[in-house]
Amino acid sequence: MQLELRHLRVLRTIADQGSVTRAAASLGVSQPALTAQLRRIEQTLGGPVFERDHRGVSPTAFGEFVLARTRSIIAGVDDLLQARTPAHPVVRVGSFENPIVVTLLESLSRTLPDSRITLQTEHFVRVLVDMVANDRLDVALVADYPGHALRSHASLGLGVVAVEPVFVALSSGHPLAGRDEVDLAELAGEQWVLPPSDGMGWPEHLLEACAAAGFSPRARYQMVEAGVRRELVGAGHAVSACQALYDAGPAVTVLPLRGNPLWMRHVLLWRTAGPVAAQSATVLAAAVSAHRAVAARSLPYQAWSSRYGTPPDLM
């Protein structure tokens, strides 16, 4: 079998849905037919793209490699097709999993009313940086960390959206869940959910902070799928580092870490020769506004801010 674009779209849909059954419904095919097609695709690629369990599917290490390139290829083809008959200027936005991205899109739609805003998400933040540099995205919301700062480049514009601490997510039934904050060292005996490296310093920054606290986290679960992570944490099977503005849901409690051993910086990137460059100040202001709007709704972040004040500039 030769690999075709439609096969890549199948892989992306399965990854986005986190389940072959849900992906089959989204694609309008039967689950057995999609399972058989996935098996043929994996045979063509030479290895399993997904691991299956009772919760659904999650990418294998090989699958993360395949999906990163799959998303880039699909985005490139879609860009070519859109360029043939552009009804409105297109602003191609990229982001990692970020609580502010929906609010950012709404803000950009108001700021750039004559443009059509598109969105592509990636776990591998380095992929987003490369896509902006290679004119596959116009602007991207990325993150970096102390000791892993994004290096400036003449072809890339960079603006800081926000600096914030990294919090921890626990089951609401966890013995520590009633605290105002928790020491990182108190989590030494926990099982952790850890993602693969995003290419920009996470989870390396976490591992460095844990080492400074005297332990190495037991990474029983390694994944990027947000829904499965929330279920694992909510059921008490693991703890996880999380963004300060993480929307936990009722089964999960988000707590600051005492002394703020973990930090992250939200950064907006654009090509200095690209279409967003002339409006970069406006777009950056929209991103800052989006972060402030989401932060104002986050009770854990507001409690932390009242205690510690304005985040420092660590980079």
mmCIF file of C-alpha atoms in Angstrom:
data_model
loop_
_atom_site.group_PDB
_atom_site.id
_atom_site.type_symbol
_atom_site.label_atom_id
_atom_site.label_comp_id
_atom_site.label_asym_id
_atom_site.label_seq_id
_atom_site.Cartn_x
_atom_site.Cartn_y
_atom_site.Cartn_z
ATOM 1 C CA MET A 1 0.000 0.000 0.000
ATOM 2 C CA GLN A 2 1.239 3.493 -0.827
ATOM 3 C CA LEU A 3 0.832 6.130 1.850
ATOM 4 C CA GLU A 4 -1.527 8.929 0.762
ATOM 5 C CA LEU A 5 -2.693 12.214 2.237
ATOM 6 C CA ARG A 6 -6.009 10.658 3.277
ATOM 7 C CA HIS A 7 -4.095 8.140 5.390
ATOM 8 C CA LEU A 8 -2.329 10.977 7.194
ATOM 9 C CA ARG A 9 -5.678 12.629 7.877
ATOM 10 C CA VAL A 10 -6.866 9.336 9.396
ATOM 11 C CA LEU A 11 -3.870 9.291 11.739
ATOM 12 C CA ARG A 12 -4.455 12.899 12.761
ATOM 13 C CA THR A 13 -8.151 12.279 13.431
ATOM 14 C CA ILE A 14 -7.432 9.231 15.600
ATOM 15 C CA ALA A 15 -4.826 11.201 17.562
ATOM 16 C CA ASP A 16 -7.173 14.177 18.025
ATOM 17 C CA GLN A 17 -10.086 11.977 19.122
ATOM 18 C CA GLY A 18 -8.001 9.726 21.370
ATOM 19 C CA SER A 19 -10.110 6.743 20.342
ATOM 20 C CA VAL A 20 -10.591 4.682 17.197
ATOM 21 C CA THR A 21 -14.310 4.484 17.936
ATOM 22 C CA ARG A 22 -14.710 8.264 18.200
ATOM 23 C CA ALA A 23 -12.489 8.792 15.161
ATOM 24 C CA ALA A 24 -14.628 6.365 13.150
ATOM 25 C CA ALA A 25 -17.755 8.346 14.046
ATOM 26 C CA SER A 26 -16.014 11.599 13.090
ATOM 27 C CA LEU A 27 -14.902 10.154 9.736
ATOM 28 C CA GLY A 28 -18.253 8.489 9.012
ATOM 29 C CA VAL A 29 -16.899 4.942 8.782
ATOM 30 C CA SER A 30 -17.364 1.839 10.911
ATOM 31 C CA GLN A 31 -14.989 1.111 13.756
ATOM 32 C CA PRO A 32 -13.885 -2.269 12.320
ATOM 33 C CA ALA A 33 -13.172 -0.668 8.943
ATOM 34 C CA LEU A 34 -11.098 2.096 10.530
ATOM 35 C CA THR A 35 -9.227 -0.427 12.695
ATOM 36 C CA ALA A 36 -8.344 -2.449 9.595
ATOM 37 C CA GLN A 37 -7.242 0.700 7.755
ATOM 38 C CA LEU A 38 -5.092 1.774 10.699
ATOM 39 C CA ARG A 39 -3.447 -1.648 10.754
ATOM 40 C CA ARG A 40 -2.568 -1.314 7.041
ATOM 41 C CA ILE A 41 -1.180 2.194 7.591
ATOM 42 C CA GLU A 42 0.986 1.004 10.471
ATOM 43 C CA GLN A 43 2.256 -1.905 8.383
ATOM 44 C CA THR A 44 3.210 0.524 5.626
ATOM 45 C CA LEU A 45 4.994 2.815 8.095
ATOM 46 C CA GLY A 46 6.813 -0.109 9.673
ATOM 47 C CA GLY A 47 5.668 0.183 13.274
ATOM 48 C CA PRO A 48 2.728 0.872 15.610
ATOM 49 C CA VAL A 49 1.629 4.505 15.744
ATOM 50 C CA PHE A 50 -0.751 4.032 18.683
ATOM 51 C CA GLU A 51 -0.957 1.985 21.853
ATOM 52 C CA ARG A 52 -4.421 0.709 22.716
ATOM 53 C CA ASP A 53 -5.990 0.182 26.132
ATOM 54 C CA HIS A 54 -9.464 0.364 27.673
ATOM 55 C CA ARG A 55 -9.292 4.180 27.742
ATOM 56 C CA GLY A 56 -8.601 4.588 24.027
ATOM 57 C CA VAL A 57 -5.366 5.145 22.149
ATOM 58 C CA SER A 58 -2.190 7.137 22.781
ATOM 59 C CA PRO A 59 0.806 7.637 20.484
ATOM 60 C CA THR A 60 3.852 5.423 20.808
ATOM 61 C CA ALA A 61 7.276 7.067 20.725
ATOM 62 C CA PHE A 62 7.380 6.206 17.015
ATOM 63 C CA GLY A 63 3.845 7.557 16.723
ATOM 64 C CA GLU A 64 4.871 10.937 18.196
ATOM 65 C CA PHE A 65 7.524 11.146 15.475
ATOM 66 C CA VAL A 66 5.011 10.229 12.752
ATOM 67 C CA LEU A 67 2.258 12.542 14.025
ATOM 68 C CA ALA A 68 4.533 15.574 14.310
ATOM 69 C CA ARG A 69 5.403 15.226 10.641
ATOM 70 C CA THR A 70 1.859 14.261 9.684
ATOM 71 C CA ARG A 71 0.480 17.502 11.108
ATOM 72 C CA SER A 72 3.154 19.534 9.348
ATOM 73 C CA ILE A 73 2.453 17.865 6.001
ATOM 74 C CA ILE A 74 -1.321 18.328 6.294
ATOM 75 C CA ALA A 75 -0.907 21.969 7.309
ATOM 76 C CA GLY A 76 1.330 22.571 4.307
ATOM 77 C CA VAL A 77 -1.115 20.979 1.879
ATOM 78 C CA ASP A 78 -4.029 22.899 3.406
ATOM 79 C CA ASP A 79 -2.048 26.125 3.033
ATOM 80 C CA LEU A 80 -1.464 25.388 -0.661
ATOM 81 C CA LEU A 81 -5.151 24.703 -1.227
ATOM 82 C CA GLN A 82 -6.201 27.846 0.617
ATOM 83 C CA ALA A 83 -3.720 29.950 -1.348
ATOM 84 C CA ARG A 84 -5.463 29.042 -4.616
ATOM 85 C CA THR A 85 -8.681 30.871 -3.726
ATOM 86 C CA PRO A 86 -8.113 33.070 -0.668
ATOM 87 C CA ALA A 87 -11.420 34.773 0.196
ATOM 88 C CA HIS A 88 -9.706 36.598 3.083
ATOM 89 C CA PRO A 89 -6.117 36.953 4.284
ATOM 90 C CA VAL A 90 -5.242 33.899 6.372
ATOM 91 C CA VAL A 91 -3.358 34.195 9.658
ATOM 92 C CA ARG A 92 -1.975 30.764 10.556
ATOM 93 C CA VAL A 93 -1.678 30.419 14.326
ATOM 94 C CA GLY A 94 0.122 27.609 16.129
ATOM 95 C CA SER A 95 0.067 26.731 19.811
ATOM 96 C CA PHE A 96 0.886 24.030 22.307
ATOM 97 C CA GLU A 97 -1.788 22.905 24.789
ATOM 98 C CA ASN A 98 -2.499 26.227 26.443
ATOM 99 C CA PRO A 99 -5.497 27.471 28.463
ATOM 100 C CA ILE A 100 -5.368 30.891 26.791
ATOM 101 C CA VAL A 101 -5.394 29.778 23.156
ATOM 102 C CA VAL A 102 -9.192 29.931 22.640
ATOM 103 C CA THR A 103 -9.356 33.387 24.200
ATOM 104 C CA LEU A 104 -6.388 34.403 22.036
ATOM 105 C CA LEU A 105 -8.210 33.306 18.875
ATOM 106 C CA GLU A 106 -11.269 35.322 19.921
ATOM 107 C CA SER A 107 -9.056 38.336 20.585
ATOM 108 C CA LEU A 108 -7.293 37.968 17.230
ATOM 109 C CA SER A 109 -10.628 37.709 15.438
ATOM 110 C CA ARG A 110 -11.618 41.067 16.908
ATOM 111 C CA THR A 111 -8.190 42.597 16.275
ATOM 112 C CA LEU A 112 -7.941 41.320 12.683
ATOM 113 C CA PRO A 113 -11.586 41.257 11.549
ATOM 114 C CA ASP A 114 -10.740 40.967 7.836
ATOM 115 C CA SER A 115 -8.528 37.902 8.327
ATOM 116 C CA ARG A 116 -9.409 34.242 8.598
ATOM 117 C CA ILE A 117 -7.707 32.783 11.674
ATOM 118 C CA THR A 118 -6.606 29.143 11.556
ATOM 119 C CA LEU A 119 -5.109 27.097 14.390
ATOM 120 C CA GLN A 120 -2.711 24.175 14.552
ATOM 121 C CA THR A 121 -1.720 22.639 17.908
ATOM 122 C CA GLU A 122 1.406 20.624 18.671
ATOM 123 C CA HIS A 123 2.862 19.071 21.803
ATOM 124 C CA PHE A 124 6.372 19.419 20.403
ATOM 125 C CA VAL A 125 6.956 23.145 20.839
ATOM 126 C CA ARG A 126 10.178 22.925 18.837
ATOM 127 C CA VAL A 127 8.037 21.912 15.832
ATOM 128 C CA LEU A 128 6.051 25.149 16.202
ATOM 129 C CA VAL A 129 9.248 27.216 16.278
ATOM 130 C CA ASP A 130 10.512 25.475 13.157
ATOM 131 C CA MET A 131 7.168 25.951 11.387
ATOM 132 C CA VAL A 132 7.281 29.717 11.967
ATOM 133 C CA ALA A 133 10.896 29.852 10.802
ATOM 134 C CA ASN A 134 10.004 27.885 7.649
ATOM 135 C CA ASP A 135 6.875 29.931 6.801
ATOM 136 C CA ARG A 136 4.451 27.142 7.726
ATOM 137 C CA LEU A 137 2.877 29.304 10.427
ATOM 138 C CA ASP A 138 2.541 33.079 10.677
ATOM 139 C CA VAL A 139 2.556 33.265 14.458
ATOM 140 C CA ALA A 140 2.916 30.732 17.275
ATOM 141 C CA LEU A 141 2.332 30.714 21.001
ATOM 142 C CA VAL A 142 5.170 28.719 22.558
ATOM 143 C CA ALA A 143 6.822 28.299 25.969
ATOM 144 C CA ASP A 144 10.306 28.173 27.397
ATOM 145 C CA TYR A 145 11.793 27.662 30.854
ATOM 146 C CA PRO A 146 14.669 28.901 33.044
ATOM 147 C CA GLY A 147 17.888 27.394 31.743
ATOM 148 C CA HIS A 148 16.147 26.563 28.457
ATOM 149 C CA ALA A 149 15.368 30.023 27.097
ATOM 150 C CA LEU A 150 14.409 30.405 23.460
ATOM 151 C CA ARG A 151 17.341 31.822 21.537
ATOM 152 C CA SER A 152 16.757 34.952 19.487
ATOM 153 C CA HIS A 153 17.154 34.741 15.721
ATOM 154 C CA ALA A 154 17.212 37.455 13.114
ATOM 155 C CA SER A 155 14.372 35.834 11.154
ATOM 156 C CA LEU A 156 12.044 35.556 14.173
ATOM 157 C CA GLY A 157 10.268 38.243 16.144
ATOM 158 C CA LEU A 158 9.687 37.437 19.804
ATOM 159 C CA GLY A 159 7.385 38.927 22.402
ATOM 160 C CA VAL A 160 6.799 37.855 25.999
ATOM 161 C CA VAL A 161 3.125 37.268 26.765
ATOM 162 C CA ALA A 162 3.502 36.307 30.433
ATOM 163 C CA VAL A 163 5.782 34.695 33.005
ATOM 164 C CA GLU A 164 4.061 32.408 35.472
ATOM 165 C CA PRO A 165 4.839 29.642 37.966
ATOM 166 C CA VAL A 166 4.147 26.000 37.219
ATOM 167 C CA PHE A 167 1.645 24.373 39.583
ATOM 168 C CA VAL A 168 0.826 20.765 40.414
ATOM 169 C CA ALA A 169 -2.431 18.878 39.784
ATOM 170 C CA LEU A 170 -3.651 16.352 42.382
ATOM 171 C CA SER A 171 -6.779 14.323 42.861
ATOM 172 C CA SER A 172 -9.295 16.313 44.890
ATOM 173 C CA GLY A 173 -9.282 13.365 47.293
ATOM 174 C CA HIS A 174 -5.501 13.510 47.803
ATOM 175 C CA PRO A 175 -4.378 14.146 51.425
ATOM 176 C CA LEU A 176 -2.528 17.285 50.272
ATOM 177 C CA ALA A 177 -5.447 18.703 48.270
ATOM 178 C CA GLY A 178 -6.691 20.876 51.137
ATOM 179 C CA ARG A 179 -3.424 22.826 51.371
ATOM 180 C CA ASP A 180 -2.868 26.368 50.087
ATOM 181 C CA GLU A 181 0.418 25.194 48.577
ATOM 182 C CA VAL A 182 2.647 22.115 48.688
ATOM 183 C CA ASP A 183 6.390 21.473 48.773
ATOM 184 C CA LEU A 184 7.732 19.752 45.665
ATOM 185 C CA ALA A 185 9.676 17.347 47.929
ATOM 186 C CA GLU A 186 6.384 16.148 49.460
ATOM 187 C CA LEU A 187 5.524 14.608 46.095
ATOM 188 C CA ALA A 188 8.665 12.453 45.956
ATOM 189 C CA GLY A 189 6.744 9.244 46.607
ATOM 190 C CA GLU A 190 4.007 9.889 44.056
ATOM 191 C CA GLN A 191 3.498 8.364 40.638
ATOM 192 C CA TRP A 192 3.809 11.101 38.003
ATOM 193 C CA VAL A 193 2.401 11.754 34.567
ATOM 194 C CA LEU A 194 5.291 12.992 32.422
ATOM 195 C CA PRO A 195 5.134 13.877 28.734
ATOM 196 C CA PRO A 196 7.945 13.250 26.260
ATOM 197 C CA SER A 197 10.257 16.202 25.730
ATOM 198 C CA ASP A 198 8.704 19.123 23.866
ATOM 199 C CA GLY A 199 12.121 20.082 22.515
ATOM 200 C CA MET A 200 12.106 23.354 24.459
ATOM 201 C CA GLY A 201 12.944 22.327 28.027
ATOM 202 C CA TRP A 202 9.923 20.466 29.359
ATOM 203 C CA PRO A 203 9.899 18.149 31.270
ATOM 204 C CA GLU A 204 13.660 18.746 31.641
ATOM 205 C CA HIS A 205 13.003 21.807 33.831
ATOM 206 C CA LEU A 206 10.755 19.700 36.062
ATOM 207 C CA LEU A 207 13.346 16.937 36.341
ATOM 208 C CA GLU A 208 16.008 19.493 37.290
ATOM 209 C CA ALA A 209 13.788 20.975 40.007
ATOM 210 C CA CYS A 210 12.943 17.523 41.371
ATOM 211 C CA ALA A 211 16.650 16.667 41.500
ATOM 212 C CA ALA A 212 17.277 19.882 43.448
ATOM 213 C CA ALA A 213 14.501 18.791 45.839
ATOM 214 C CA GLY A 214 16.251 15.472 46.361
ATOM 215 C CA PHE A 215 14.307 13.015 44.256
ATOM 216 C CA SER A 216 13.642 11.715 40.773
ATOM 217 C CA PRO A 217 9.934 11.517 39.875
ATOM 218 C CA ARG A 218 8.562 8.065 39.186
ATOM 219 C CA ALA A 219 7.173 8.474 35.679
ATOM 220 C CA ARG A 220 4.673 5.656 35.590
ATOM 221 C CA TYR A 221 2.616 7.343 32.884
ATOM 222 C CA GLN A 222 4.185 9.027 29.872
ATOM 223 C CA MET A 223 1.727 10.750 27.563
ATOM 224 C CA VAL A 224 0.557 14.015 26.036
ATOM 225 C CA GLU A 225 -3.197 13.341 25.755
ATOM 226 C CA ALA A 226 -4.822 15.891 28.066
ATOM 227 C CA GLY A 227 -8.071 14.026 28.668
ATOM 228 C CA VAL A 228 -6.361 10.822 29.791
ATOM 229 C CA ARG A 229 -4.000 12.793 32.034
ATOM 230 C CA ARG A 230 -6.948 14.530 33.712
ATOM 231 C CA GLU A 231 -8.661 11.185 34.303
ATOM 232 C CA LEU A 232 -5.530 9.598 35.776
ATOM 233 C CA VAL A 233 -4.956 12.509 38.138
ATOM 234 C CA GLY A 234 -8.630 12.803 39.079
ATOM 235 C CA ALA A 235 -8.825 9.093 39.889
ATOM 236 C CA GLY A 236 -5.824 9.385 42.198
ATOM 237 C CA HIS A 237 -3.457 7.283 40.096
ATOM 238 C CA ALA A 238 -0.875 10.032 39.607
ATOM 239 C CA VAL A 239 0.062 13.665 40.065
ATOM 240 C CA SER A 240 1.150 16.010 37.300
ATOM 241 C CA ALA A 241 2.806 19.366 36.878
ATOM 242 C CA CYS A 242 0.433 21.777 35.159
ATOM 243 C CA GLN A 243 0.154 25.313 33.943
ATOM 244 C CA ALA A 244 -0.996 27.812 36.538
ATOM 245 C CA LEU A 245 -4.146 28.523 34.501
ATOM 246 C CA TYR A 246 -4.966 24.838 33.981
ATOM 247 C CA ASP A 247 -8.729 24.199 34.024
ATOM 248 C CA ALA A 248 -8.754 21.132 36.250
ATOM 249 C CA GLY A 249 -12.427 20.192 36.526
ATOM 250 C CA PRO A 250 -14.167 19.023 39.713
ATOM 251 C CA ALA A 251 -12.096 15.871 40.342
ATOM 252 C CA VAL A 252 -8.710 17.632 40.233
ATOM 253 C CA THR A 253 -7.190 20.223 42.566
ATOM 254 C CA VAL A 254 -4.515 22.619 41.308
ATOM 255 C CA LEU A 255 -2.013 23.845 43.908
ATOM 256 C CA PRO A 256 0.980 26.198 43.815
ATOM 257 C CA LEU A 257 4.390 24.824 44.789
ATOM 258 C CA ARG A 258 5.916 26.475 47.849
ATOM 259 C CA GLY A 259 8.870 28.655 46.923
ATOM 260 C CA ASN A 260 8.004 28.532 43.202
ATOM 261 C CA PRO A 261 10.704 26.090 42.035
ATOM 262 C CA LEU A 262 9.192 25.868 38.538
ATOM 263 C CA TRP A 263 8.580 28.680 36.080
ATOM 264 C CA MET A 264 7.509 29.027 32.484
ATOM 265 C CA ARG A 265 7.351 31.857 30.003
ATOM 266 C CA HIS A 266 4.642 32.227 27.340
ATOM 267 C CA VAL A 267 6.249 33.591 24.178
ATOM 268 C CA LEU A 268 4.731 34.744 20.910
ATOM 269 C CA LEU A 269 6.799 34.170 17.762
ATOM 270 C CA TRP A 270 6.401 35.541 14.251
ATOM 271 C CA ARG A 271 8.555 35.750 11.120
ATOM 272 C CA THR A 272 10.193 39.150 10.743
ATOM 273 C CA ALA A 273 9.612 38.868 6.983
ATOM 274 C CA GLY A 274 6.090 37.498 7.355
ATOM 275 C CA PRO A 275 2.617 39.047 7.138
ATOM 276 C CA VAL A 276 2.193 39.420 10.910
ATOM 277 C CA ALA A 277 5.396 41.423 11.389
ATOM 278 C CA ALA A 278 3.764 44.773 10.584
ATOM 279 C CA GLN A 279 0.999 44.042 13.110
ATOM 280 C CA SER A 280 3.154 42.251 15.680
ATOM 281 C CA ALA A 281 2.544 44.837 18.419
ATOM 282 C CA THR A 282 -1.215 44.473 17.952
ATOM 283 C CA VAL A 283 -1.072 40.682 17.889
ATOM 284 C CA LEU A 284 1.180 40.576 20.974
ATOM 285 C CA ALA A 285 -1.201 42.918 22.805
ATOM 286 C CA ALA A 286 -4.057 40.546 21.933
ATOM 287 C CA ALA A 287 -2.108 37.627 23.426
ATOM 288 C CA VAL A 288 -1.314 39.552 26.609
ATOM 289 C CA SER A 289 -4.972 40.542 26.904
ATOM 290 C CA ALA A 290 -6.042 36.916 26.443
ATOM 291 C CA HIS A 291 -3.694 35.746 29.211
ATOM 292 C CA ARG A 292 -4.953 38.417 31.609
ATOM 293 C CA ALA A 293 -8.573 37.513 30.885
ATOM 294 C CA VAL A 294 -8.009 33.820 31.614
ATOM 295 C CA ALA A 295 -5.861 34.580 34.679
ATOM 296 C CA ALA A 296 -8.652 36.718 36.125
ATOM 297 C CA ARG A 297 -10.955 33.655 36.042
ATOM 298 C CA SER A 298 -8.443 31.279 37.657
ATOM 299 C CA LEU A 299 -8.950 31.039 41.422
ATOM 300 C CA PRO A 300 -5.667 29.128 42.085
ATOM 301 C CA TYR A 301 -3.697 31.709 40.115
ATOM 302 C CA GLN A 302 -5.411 34.637 41.802
ATOM 303 C CA ALA A 303 -4.687 33.135 45.241
ATOM 304 C CA TRP A 304 -1.051 32.655 44.267
ATOM 305 C CA SER A 305 -0.806 36.204 42.888
ATOM 306 C CA SER A 306 -2.181 37.653 46.126
ATOM 307 C CA ARG A 307 0.497 35.760 48.064
ATOM 308 C CA TYR A 308 3.544 36.305 45.819
ATOM 309 C CA GLY A 309 2.790 39.340 43.676
ATOM 310 C CA THR A 310 4.172 39.988 40.208
ATOM 311 C CA PRO A 311 6.229 37.171 38.646
ATOM 312 C CA PRO A 312 9.929 37.986 38.177
ATOM 313 C CA ASP A 313 11.678 38.211 34.827
ATOM 314 C CA LEU A 314 13.748 35.019 34.980
ATOM 315 C CA MET A 315 15.038 34.796 31.433
#
